[in-house]
GROMACS .gro file of C-alpha atoms in nm:
model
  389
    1UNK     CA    1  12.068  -0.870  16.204
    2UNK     CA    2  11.757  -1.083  16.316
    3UNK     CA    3  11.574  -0.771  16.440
    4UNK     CA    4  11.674  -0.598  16.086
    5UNK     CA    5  11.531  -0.923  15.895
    6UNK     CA    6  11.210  -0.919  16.139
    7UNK     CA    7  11.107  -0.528  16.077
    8UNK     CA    8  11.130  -0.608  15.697
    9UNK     CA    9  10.923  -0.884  15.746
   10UNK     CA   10  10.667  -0.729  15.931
   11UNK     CA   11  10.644  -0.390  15.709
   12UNK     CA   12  10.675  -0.634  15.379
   13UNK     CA   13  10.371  -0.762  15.524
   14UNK     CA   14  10.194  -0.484  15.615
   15UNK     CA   15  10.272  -0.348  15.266
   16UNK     CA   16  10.089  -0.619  15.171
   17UNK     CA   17   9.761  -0.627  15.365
   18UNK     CA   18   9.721  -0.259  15.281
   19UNK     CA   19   9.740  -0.345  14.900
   20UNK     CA   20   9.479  -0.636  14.945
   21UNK     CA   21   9.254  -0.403  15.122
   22UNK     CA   22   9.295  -0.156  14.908
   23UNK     CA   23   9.215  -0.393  14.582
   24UNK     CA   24   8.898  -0.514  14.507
   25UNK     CA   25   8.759  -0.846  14.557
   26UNK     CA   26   8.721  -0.909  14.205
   27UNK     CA   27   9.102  -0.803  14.065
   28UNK     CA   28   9.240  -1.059  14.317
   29UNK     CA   29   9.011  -1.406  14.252
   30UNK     CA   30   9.191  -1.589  13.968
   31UNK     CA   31   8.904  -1.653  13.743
   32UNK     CA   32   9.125  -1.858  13.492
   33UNK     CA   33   8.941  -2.217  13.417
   34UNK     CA   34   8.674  -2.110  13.642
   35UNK     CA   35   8.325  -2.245  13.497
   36UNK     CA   36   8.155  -1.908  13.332
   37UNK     CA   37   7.790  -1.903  13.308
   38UNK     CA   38   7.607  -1.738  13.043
   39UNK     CA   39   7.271  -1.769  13.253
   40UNK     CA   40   7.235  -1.823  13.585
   41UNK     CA   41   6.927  -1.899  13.682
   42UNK     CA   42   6.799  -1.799  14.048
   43UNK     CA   43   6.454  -2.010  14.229
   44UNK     CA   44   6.346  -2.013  14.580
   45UNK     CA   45   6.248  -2.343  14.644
   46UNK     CA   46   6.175  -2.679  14.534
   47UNK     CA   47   5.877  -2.675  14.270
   48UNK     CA   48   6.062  -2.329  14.062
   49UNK     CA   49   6.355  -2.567  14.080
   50UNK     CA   50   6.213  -2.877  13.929
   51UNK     CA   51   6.045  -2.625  13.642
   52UNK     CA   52   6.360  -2.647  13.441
   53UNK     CA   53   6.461  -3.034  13.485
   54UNK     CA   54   6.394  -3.291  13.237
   55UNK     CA   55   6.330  -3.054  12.941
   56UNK     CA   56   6.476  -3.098  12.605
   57UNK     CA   57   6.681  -2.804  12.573
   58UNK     CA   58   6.941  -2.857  12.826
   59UNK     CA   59   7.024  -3.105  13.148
   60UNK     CA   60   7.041  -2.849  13.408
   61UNK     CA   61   7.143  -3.140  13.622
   62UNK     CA   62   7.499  -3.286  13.421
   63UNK     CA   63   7.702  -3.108  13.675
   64UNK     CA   64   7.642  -3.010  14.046
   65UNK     CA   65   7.865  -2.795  14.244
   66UNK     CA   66   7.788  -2.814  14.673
   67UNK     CA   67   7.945  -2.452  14.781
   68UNK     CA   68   7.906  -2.409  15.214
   69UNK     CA   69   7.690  -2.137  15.303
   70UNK     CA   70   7.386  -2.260  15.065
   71UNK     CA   71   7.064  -2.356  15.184
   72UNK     CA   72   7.064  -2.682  15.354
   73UNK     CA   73   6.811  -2.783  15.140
   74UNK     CA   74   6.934  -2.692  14.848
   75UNK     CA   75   7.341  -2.710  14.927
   76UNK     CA   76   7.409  -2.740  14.571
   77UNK     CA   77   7.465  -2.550  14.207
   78UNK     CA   78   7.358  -2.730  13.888
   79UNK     CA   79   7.444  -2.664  13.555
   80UNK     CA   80   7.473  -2.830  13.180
   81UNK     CA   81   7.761  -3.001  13.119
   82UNK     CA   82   7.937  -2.695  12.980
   83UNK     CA   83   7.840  -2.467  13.220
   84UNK     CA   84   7.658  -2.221  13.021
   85UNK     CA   85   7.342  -2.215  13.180
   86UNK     CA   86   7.325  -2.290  13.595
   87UNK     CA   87   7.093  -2.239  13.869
   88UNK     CA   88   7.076  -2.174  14.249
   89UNK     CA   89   6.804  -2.302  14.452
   90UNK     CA   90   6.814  -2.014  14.727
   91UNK     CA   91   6.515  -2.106  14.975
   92UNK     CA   92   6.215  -1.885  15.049
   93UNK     CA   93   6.215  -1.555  15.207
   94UNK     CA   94   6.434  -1.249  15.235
   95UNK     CA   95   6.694  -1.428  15.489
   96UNK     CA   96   6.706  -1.759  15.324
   97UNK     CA   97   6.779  -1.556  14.991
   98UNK     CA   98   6.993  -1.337  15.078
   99UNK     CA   99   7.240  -1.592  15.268
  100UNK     CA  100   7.230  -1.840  14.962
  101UNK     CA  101   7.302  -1.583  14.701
  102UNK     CA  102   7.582  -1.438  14.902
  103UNK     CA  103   7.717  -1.734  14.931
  104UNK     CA  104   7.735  -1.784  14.564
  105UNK     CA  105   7.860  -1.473  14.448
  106UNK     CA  106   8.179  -1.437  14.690
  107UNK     CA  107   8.246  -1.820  14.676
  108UNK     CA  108   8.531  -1.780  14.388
  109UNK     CA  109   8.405  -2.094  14.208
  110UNK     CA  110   8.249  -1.902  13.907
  111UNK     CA  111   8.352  -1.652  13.689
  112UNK     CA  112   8.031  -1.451  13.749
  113UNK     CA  113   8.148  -1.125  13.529
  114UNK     CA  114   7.948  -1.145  13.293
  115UNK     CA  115   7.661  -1.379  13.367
  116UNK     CA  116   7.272  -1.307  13.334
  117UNK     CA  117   7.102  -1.330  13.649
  118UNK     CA  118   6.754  -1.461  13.555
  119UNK     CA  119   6.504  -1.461  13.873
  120UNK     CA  120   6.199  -1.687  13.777
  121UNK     CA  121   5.965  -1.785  14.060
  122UNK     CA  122   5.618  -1.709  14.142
  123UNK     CA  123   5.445  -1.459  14.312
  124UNK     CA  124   5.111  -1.296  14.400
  125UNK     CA  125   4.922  -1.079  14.165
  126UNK     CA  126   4.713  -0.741  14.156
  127UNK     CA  127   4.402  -0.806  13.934
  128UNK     CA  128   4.400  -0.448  13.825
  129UNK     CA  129   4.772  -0.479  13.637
  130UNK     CA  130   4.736  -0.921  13.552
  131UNK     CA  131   4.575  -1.226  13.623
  132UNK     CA  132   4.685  -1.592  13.763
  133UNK     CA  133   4.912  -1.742  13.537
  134UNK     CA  134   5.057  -1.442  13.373
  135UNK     CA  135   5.437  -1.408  13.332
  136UNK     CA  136   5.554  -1.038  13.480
  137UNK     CA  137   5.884  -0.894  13.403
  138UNK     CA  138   6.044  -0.598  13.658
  139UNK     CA  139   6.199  -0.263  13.625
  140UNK     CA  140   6.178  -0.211  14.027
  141UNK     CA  141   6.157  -0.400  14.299
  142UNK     CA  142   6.038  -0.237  14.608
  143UNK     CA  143   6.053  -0.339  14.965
  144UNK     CA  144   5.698  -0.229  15.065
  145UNK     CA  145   5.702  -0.378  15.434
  146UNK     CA  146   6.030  -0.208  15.539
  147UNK     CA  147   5.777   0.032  15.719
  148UNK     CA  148   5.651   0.103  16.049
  149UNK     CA  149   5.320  -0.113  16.126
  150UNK     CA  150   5.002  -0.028  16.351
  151UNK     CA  151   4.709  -0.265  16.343
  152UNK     CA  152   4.459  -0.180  16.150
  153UNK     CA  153   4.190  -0.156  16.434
  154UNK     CA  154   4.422   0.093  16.605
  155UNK     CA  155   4.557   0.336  16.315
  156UNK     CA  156   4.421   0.699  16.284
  157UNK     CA  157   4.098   0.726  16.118
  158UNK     CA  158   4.232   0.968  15.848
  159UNK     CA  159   4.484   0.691  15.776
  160UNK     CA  160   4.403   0.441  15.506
  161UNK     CA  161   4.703   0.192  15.659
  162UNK     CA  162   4.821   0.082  15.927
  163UNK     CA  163   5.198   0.097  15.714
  164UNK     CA  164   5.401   0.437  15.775
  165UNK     CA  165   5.735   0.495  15.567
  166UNK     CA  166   6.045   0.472  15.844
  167UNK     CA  167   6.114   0.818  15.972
  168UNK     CA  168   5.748   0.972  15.849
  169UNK     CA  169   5.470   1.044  16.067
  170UNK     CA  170   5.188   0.937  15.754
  171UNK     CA  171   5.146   0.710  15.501
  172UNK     CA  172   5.198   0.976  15.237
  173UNK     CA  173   5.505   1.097  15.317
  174UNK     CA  174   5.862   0.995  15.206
  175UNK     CA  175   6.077   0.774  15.422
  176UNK     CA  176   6.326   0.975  15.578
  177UNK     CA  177   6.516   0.673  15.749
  178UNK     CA  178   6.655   0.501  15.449
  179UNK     CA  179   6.825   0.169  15.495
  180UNK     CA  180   6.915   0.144  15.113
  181UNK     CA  181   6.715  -0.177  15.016
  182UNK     CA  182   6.394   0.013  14.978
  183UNK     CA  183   6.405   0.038  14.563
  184UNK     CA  184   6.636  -0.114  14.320
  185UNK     CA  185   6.590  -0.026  13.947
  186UNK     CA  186   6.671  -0.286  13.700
  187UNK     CA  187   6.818  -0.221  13.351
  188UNK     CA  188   6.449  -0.163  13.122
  189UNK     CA  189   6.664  -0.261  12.811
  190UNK     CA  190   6.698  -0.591  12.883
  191UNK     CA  191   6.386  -0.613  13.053
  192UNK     CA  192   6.219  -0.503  12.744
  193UNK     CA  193   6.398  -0.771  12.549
  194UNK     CA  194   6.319  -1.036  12.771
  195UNK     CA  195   5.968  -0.944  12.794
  196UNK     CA  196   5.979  -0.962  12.391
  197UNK     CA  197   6.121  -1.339  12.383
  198UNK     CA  198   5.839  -1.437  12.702
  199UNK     CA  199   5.563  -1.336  12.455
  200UNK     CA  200   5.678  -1.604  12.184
  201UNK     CA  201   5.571  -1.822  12.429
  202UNK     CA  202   5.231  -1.998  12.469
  203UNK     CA  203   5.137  -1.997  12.843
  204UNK     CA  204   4.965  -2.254  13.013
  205UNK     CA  205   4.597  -2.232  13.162
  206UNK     CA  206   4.396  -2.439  13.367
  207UNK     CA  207   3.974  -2.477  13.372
  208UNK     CA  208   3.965  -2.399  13.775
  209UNK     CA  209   4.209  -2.103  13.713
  210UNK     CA  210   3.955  -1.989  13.384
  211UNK     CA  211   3.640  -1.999  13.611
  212UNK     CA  212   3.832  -1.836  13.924
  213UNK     CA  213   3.951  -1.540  13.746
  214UNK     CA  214   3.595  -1.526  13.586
  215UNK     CA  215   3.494  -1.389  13.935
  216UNK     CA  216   3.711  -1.034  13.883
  217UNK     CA  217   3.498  -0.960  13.534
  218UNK     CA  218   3.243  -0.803  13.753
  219UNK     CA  219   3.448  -0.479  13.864
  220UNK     CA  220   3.555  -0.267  13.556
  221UNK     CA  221   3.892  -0.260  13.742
  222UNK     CA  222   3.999  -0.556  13.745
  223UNK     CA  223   3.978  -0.604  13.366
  224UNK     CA  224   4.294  -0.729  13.367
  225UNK     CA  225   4.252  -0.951  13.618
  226UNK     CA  226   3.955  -1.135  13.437
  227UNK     CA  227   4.156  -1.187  13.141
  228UNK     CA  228   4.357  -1.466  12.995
  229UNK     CA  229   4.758  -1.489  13.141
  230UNK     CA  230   4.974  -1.277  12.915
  231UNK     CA  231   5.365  -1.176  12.969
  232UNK     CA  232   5.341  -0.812  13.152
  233UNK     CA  233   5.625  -0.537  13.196
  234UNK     CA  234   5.531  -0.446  13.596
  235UNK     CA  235   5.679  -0.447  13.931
  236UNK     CA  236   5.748  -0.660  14.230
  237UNK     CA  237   5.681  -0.571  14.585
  238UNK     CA  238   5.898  -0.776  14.815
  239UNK     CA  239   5.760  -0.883  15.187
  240UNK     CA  240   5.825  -1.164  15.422
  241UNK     CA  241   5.449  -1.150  15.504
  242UNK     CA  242   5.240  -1.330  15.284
  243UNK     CA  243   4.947  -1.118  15.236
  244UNK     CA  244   4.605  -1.099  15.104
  245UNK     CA  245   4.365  -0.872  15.096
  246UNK     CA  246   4.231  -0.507  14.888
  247UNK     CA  247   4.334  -0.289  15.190
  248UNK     CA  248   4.717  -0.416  15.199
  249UNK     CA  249   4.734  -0.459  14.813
  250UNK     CA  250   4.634  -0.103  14.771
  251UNK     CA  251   4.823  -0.005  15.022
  252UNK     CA  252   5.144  -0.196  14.869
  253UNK     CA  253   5.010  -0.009  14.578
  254UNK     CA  254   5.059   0.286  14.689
  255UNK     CA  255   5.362   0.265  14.875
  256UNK     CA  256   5.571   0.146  14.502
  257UNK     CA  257   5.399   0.431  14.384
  258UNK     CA  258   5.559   0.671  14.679
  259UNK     CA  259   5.889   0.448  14.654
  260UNK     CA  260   5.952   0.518  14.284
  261UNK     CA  261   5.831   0.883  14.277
  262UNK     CA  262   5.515   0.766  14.076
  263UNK     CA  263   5.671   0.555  13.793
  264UNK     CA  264   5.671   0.169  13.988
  265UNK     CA  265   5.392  -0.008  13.843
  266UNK     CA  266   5.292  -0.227  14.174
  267UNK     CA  267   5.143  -0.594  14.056
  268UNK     CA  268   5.376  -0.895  14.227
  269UNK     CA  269   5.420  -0.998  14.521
  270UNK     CA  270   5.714  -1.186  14.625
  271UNK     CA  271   5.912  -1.260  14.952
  272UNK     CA  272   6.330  -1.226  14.794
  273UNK     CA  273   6.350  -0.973  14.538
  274UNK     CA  274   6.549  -0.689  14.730
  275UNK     CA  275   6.733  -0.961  14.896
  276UNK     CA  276   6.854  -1.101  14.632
  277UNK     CA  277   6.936  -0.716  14.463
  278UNK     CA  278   7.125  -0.641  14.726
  279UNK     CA  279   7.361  -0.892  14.695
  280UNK     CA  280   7.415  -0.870  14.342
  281UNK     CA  281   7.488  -0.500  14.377
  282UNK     CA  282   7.733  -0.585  14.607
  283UNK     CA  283   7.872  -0.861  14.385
  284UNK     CA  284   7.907  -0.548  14.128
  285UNK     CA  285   8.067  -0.358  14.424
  286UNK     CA  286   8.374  -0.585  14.404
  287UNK     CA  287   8.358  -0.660  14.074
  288UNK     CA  288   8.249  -0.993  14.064
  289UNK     CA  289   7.917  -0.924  13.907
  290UNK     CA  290   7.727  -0.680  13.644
  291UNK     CA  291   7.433  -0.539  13.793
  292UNK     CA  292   7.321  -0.425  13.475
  293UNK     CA  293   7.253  -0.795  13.349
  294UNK     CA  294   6.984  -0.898  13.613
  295UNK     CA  295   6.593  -1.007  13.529
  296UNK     CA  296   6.308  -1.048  13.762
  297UNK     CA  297   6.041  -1.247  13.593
  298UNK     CA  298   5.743  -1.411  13.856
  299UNK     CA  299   5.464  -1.618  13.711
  300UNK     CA  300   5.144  -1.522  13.876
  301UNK     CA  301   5.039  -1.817  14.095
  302UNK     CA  302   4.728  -1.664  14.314
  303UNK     CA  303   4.533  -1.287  14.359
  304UNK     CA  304   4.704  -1.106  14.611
  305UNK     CA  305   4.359  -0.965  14.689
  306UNK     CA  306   3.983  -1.070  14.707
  307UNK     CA  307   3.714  -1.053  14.453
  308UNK     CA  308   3.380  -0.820  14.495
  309UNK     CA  309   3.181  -1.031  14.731
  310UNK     CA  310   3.448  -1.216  14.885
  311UNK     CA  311   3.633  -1.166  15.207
  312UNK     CA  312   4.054  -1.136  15.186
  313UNK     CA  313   4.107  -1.468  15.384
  314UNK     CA  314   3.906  -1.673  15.163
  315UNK     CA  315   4.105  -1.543  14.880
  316UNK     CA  316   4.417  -1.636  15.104
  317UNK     CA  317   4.270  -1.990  15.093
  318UNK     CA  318   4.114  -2.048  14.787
  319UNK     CA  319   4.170  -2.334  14.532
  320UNK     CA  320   4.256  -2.043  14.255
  321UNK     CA  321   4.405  -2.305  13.998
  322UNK     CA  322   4.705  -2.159  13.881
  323UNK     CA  323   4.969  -2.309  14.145
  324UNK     CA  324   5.089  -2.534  13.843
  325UNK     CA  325   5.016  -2.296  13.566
  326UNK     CA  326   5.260  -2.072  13.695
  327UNK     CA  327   5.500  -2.335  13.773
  328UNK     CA  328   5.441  -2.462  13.404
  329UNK     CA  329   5.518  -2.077  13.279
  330UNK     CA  330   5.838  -2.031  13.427
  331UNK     CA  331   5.928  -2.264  13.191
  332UNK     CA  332   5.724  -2.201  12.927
  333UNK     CA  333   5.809  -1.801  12.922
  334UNK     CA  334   6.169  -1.900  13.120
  335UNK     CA  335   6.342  -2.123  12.823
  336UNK     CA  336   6.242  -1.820  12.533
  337UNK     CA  337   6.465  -1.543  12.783
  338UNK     CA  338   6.753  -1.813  12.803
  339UNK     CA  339   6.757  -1.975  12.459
  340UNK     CA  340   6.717  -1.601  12.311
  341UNK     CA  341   7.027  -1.500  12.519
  342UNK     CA  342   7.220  -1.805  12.420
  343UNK     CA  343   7.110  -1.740  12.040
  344UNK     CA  344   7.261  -1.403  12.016
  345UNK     CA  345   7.542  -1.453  12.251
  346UNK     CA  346   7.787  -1.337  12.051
  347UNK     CA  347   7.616  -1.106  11.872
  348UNK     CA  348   7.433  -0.908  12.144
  349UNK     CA  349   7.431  -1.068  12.482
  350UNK     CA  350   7.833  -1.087  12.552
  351UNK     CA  351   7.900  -0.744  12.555
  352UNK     CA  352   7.564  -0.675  12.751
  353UNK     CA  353   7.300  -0.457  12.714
  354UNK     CA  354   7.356  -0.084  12.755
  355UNK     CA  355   7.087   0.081  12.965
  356UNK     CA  356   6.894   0.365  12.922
  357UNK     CA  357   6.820   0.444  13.268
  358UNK     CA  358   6.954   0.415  13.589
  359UNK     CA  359   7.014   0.137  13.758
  360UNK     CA  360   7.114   0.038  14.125
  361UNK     CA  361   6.973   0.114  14.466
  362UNK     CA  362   6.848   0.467  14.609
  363UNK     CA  363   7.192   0.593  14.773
  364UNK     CA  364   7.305   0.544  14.386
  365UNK     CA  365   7.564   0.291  14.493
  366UNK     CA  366   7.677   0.199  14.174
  367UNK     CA  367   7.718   0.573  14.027
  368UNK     CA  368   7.459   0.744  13.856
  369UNK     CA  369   7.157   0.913  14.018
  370UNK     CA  370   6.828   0.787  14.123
  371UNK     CA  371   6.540   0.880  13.972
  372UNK     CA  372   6.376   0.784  14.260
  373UNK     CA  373   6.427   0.913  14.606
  374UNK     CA  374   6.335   1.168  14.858
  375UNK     CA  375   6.310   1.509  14.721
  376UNK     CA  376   6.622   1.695  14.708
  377UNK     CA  377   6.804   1.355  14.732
  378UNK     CA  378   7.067   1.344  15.013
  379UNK     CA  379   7.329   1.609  14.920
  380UNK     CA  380   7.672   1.506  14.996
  381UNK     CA  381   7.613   1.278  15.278
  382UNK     CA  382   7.791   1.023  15.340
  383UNK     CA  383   7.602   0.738  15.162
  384UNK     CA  384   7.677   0.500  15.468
  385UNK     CA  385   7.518   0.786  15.719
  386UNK     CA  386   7.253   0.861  15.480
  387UNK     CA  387   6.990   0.709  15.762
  388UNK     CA  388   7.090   0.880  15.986
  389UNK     CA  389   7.121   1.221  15.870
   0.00000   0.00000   0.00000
């Protein structure tokens, strides 16, 4: 009788570990009276943080939330007092970024379904797309140093980097080794509409940053660069190395170019972005996020290269000026994205935005298909083999 009970038991059990592995993550988190953010709002370290605090829209600071896994420097959440708007503080660089985020999302102490995920830190920029203190909005984000490296001094002279895509044998050629971080496209929609509320804003300037940028008027193509800050629909190239320089921003350049198929418009430079992507589009995996809800804006804090008649590590090093500016913008261009998605809540924002094109990653996780990608794309691999076959 025991032994009868026991076996019942046991396959009771296993009954049940098969359905919970068989259910997604999302179906079996009890979101009832979880808090449910409208806009979530995603820095990287202390200075993006303090960009929202002590403004007159909102307290991002009535409520704070420690969840384990954060940043030890920035263990907790904050959000206004009804929860609407809330931000993570996810520490610099790809690691850091990735380990918060993750964190956050598979926690269980939001209802995350159908939040906003609002990036806004700063970044490098390429003179020929924006200048310091500009406000830049994302379609892709590419990770441009996922590549093999050869020092300079030692690559082949017909080679105008030392940076080779994984699995290629030239600069030129398409990565055939594909990890699956390389590209993610955001929805253009919503970028589109948050780029339209960022340019209702007034950005802020400073006189050192107005005399540095003078320098780029000299070279016709760097127009933009010598201009006044303005809100900009470009990319972001994500790399752990800070950089500086004309040979590794065109270079960069030219590897969002490759990345994209020729449609990535290369002008940030930032150290998270596909870490952060790749956590949210496994959030959407198991249904605890919607990847189609997700904007990258940086604010343009230094040139990620060197003027004519400067060298690249004085650039590096330079007092440019806009290290507050930009700070100042992500608030300045930051509070017209949230307020405008608060506005029209229920008219526009709760339901989402439909997009156009595709979004995701470049196995085409999420369903759709790429429109980036090697040529061919991978036929009916196995998306989880893909680098290796």
């Amino acid at each position: 009788m025991h032994l009868t009970k026991l076996a019942s038991q046991l396959l009771a059990s296993s009954a049940l570990v098969s359905l919970v592995a068989a259910t997604p993550l999302g179906s079996l988190v009890s979101r009832t009276n979880l808090p449910k953010p409208k806009v979530f709002l995603i820095d990287l370290f202390g200075p993006e943080g303090s960009a929202w605090y002590n403004i007159p829209e909102f307290n991002l600071l009535a409520k704070n939330i420690t969840i384990p896994g954060l940043s030890p420097l920035f263990p907790d959440i904050h959000c206004t007092a009804n929860y609407d708007v809330c931000q993570i503080i996810a520490g610099e660089s790809e690691v850091n970024a990735a380990s918060s985020l993750s964190a956050l999302v598979f926690s269980g102490k939001f209802d995350l379904t159908e939040s906003y995920w609002f990036t806004a830190g700063i970044a490098g920029i390429n003179p020929k797309v924006a200048t310091i203190g500009s406000a830049t909005f994302a379609r892709y984000a590419v990770q441009v140093a996922l590549q093999y490296e050869i020092d300079a001094r030692e690559k082949p002279k017909k080679f105008n980097t030392g940076y080779i895509p994984l699995g290629a044998q030239s600069p030129t050629t398409y990565p055939k080794d594909i990890y699956g971080t390389e590209v993610f496209e955001l929805n253009a929609n919503l970028r589109d509409i948050a780029v339209g509320f960022a340019k209702t804003a007034k950005l802020n300037d400073s006189d050192v940053a107005i005399k540095y940028r003078a320098n780029y008027a000299s070279n016709p193509a760097y127009k933009a660069g010598s201009s006044p800050p303005s809100v900009v629909a470009c990319d972001v190239a994500t790399s752990d190395n800070y950089y500086s320089g004309k040979l590794l921003g065109e270079a960069f350049e030219n590897t969002t170019k490759l990345f994209t198929n020729g449609t990535g418009l290369y002008c940030s430079t930032a150290q998270e972005e596909n870490a952060t992507l790749e956590v949210l589009l496994r959030g959407a995996l198991a249904h605890l996020v919607d990847f189609g809800r997700i904007i990258v804006m940086r604010t343009a804090a230094d040139f990620e290269r060197q003027y004519d008649g400067q060298t690249a590590f004085d650039n590096l090093f330079a007092s440019q000026g806009a290290f507050l500016p930009s700070l100042k913008n992500i608030y300045l261009a930051g509070i017209k994205v949230v307020e405008g998605i608060l506005h029209e809540w229920d008219s526009k924002f709760c339901k989402g935005i439909k997009a156009n094109n595709y979004i995701g990653d470049i196995f085409g996780t999420l369903g759709g298909k790429p429109d980036f990608g090697p040529s061919g794309g991978f036929g009916s691999s196995n998306p989880l083999r893909k680098r290796w076959t």
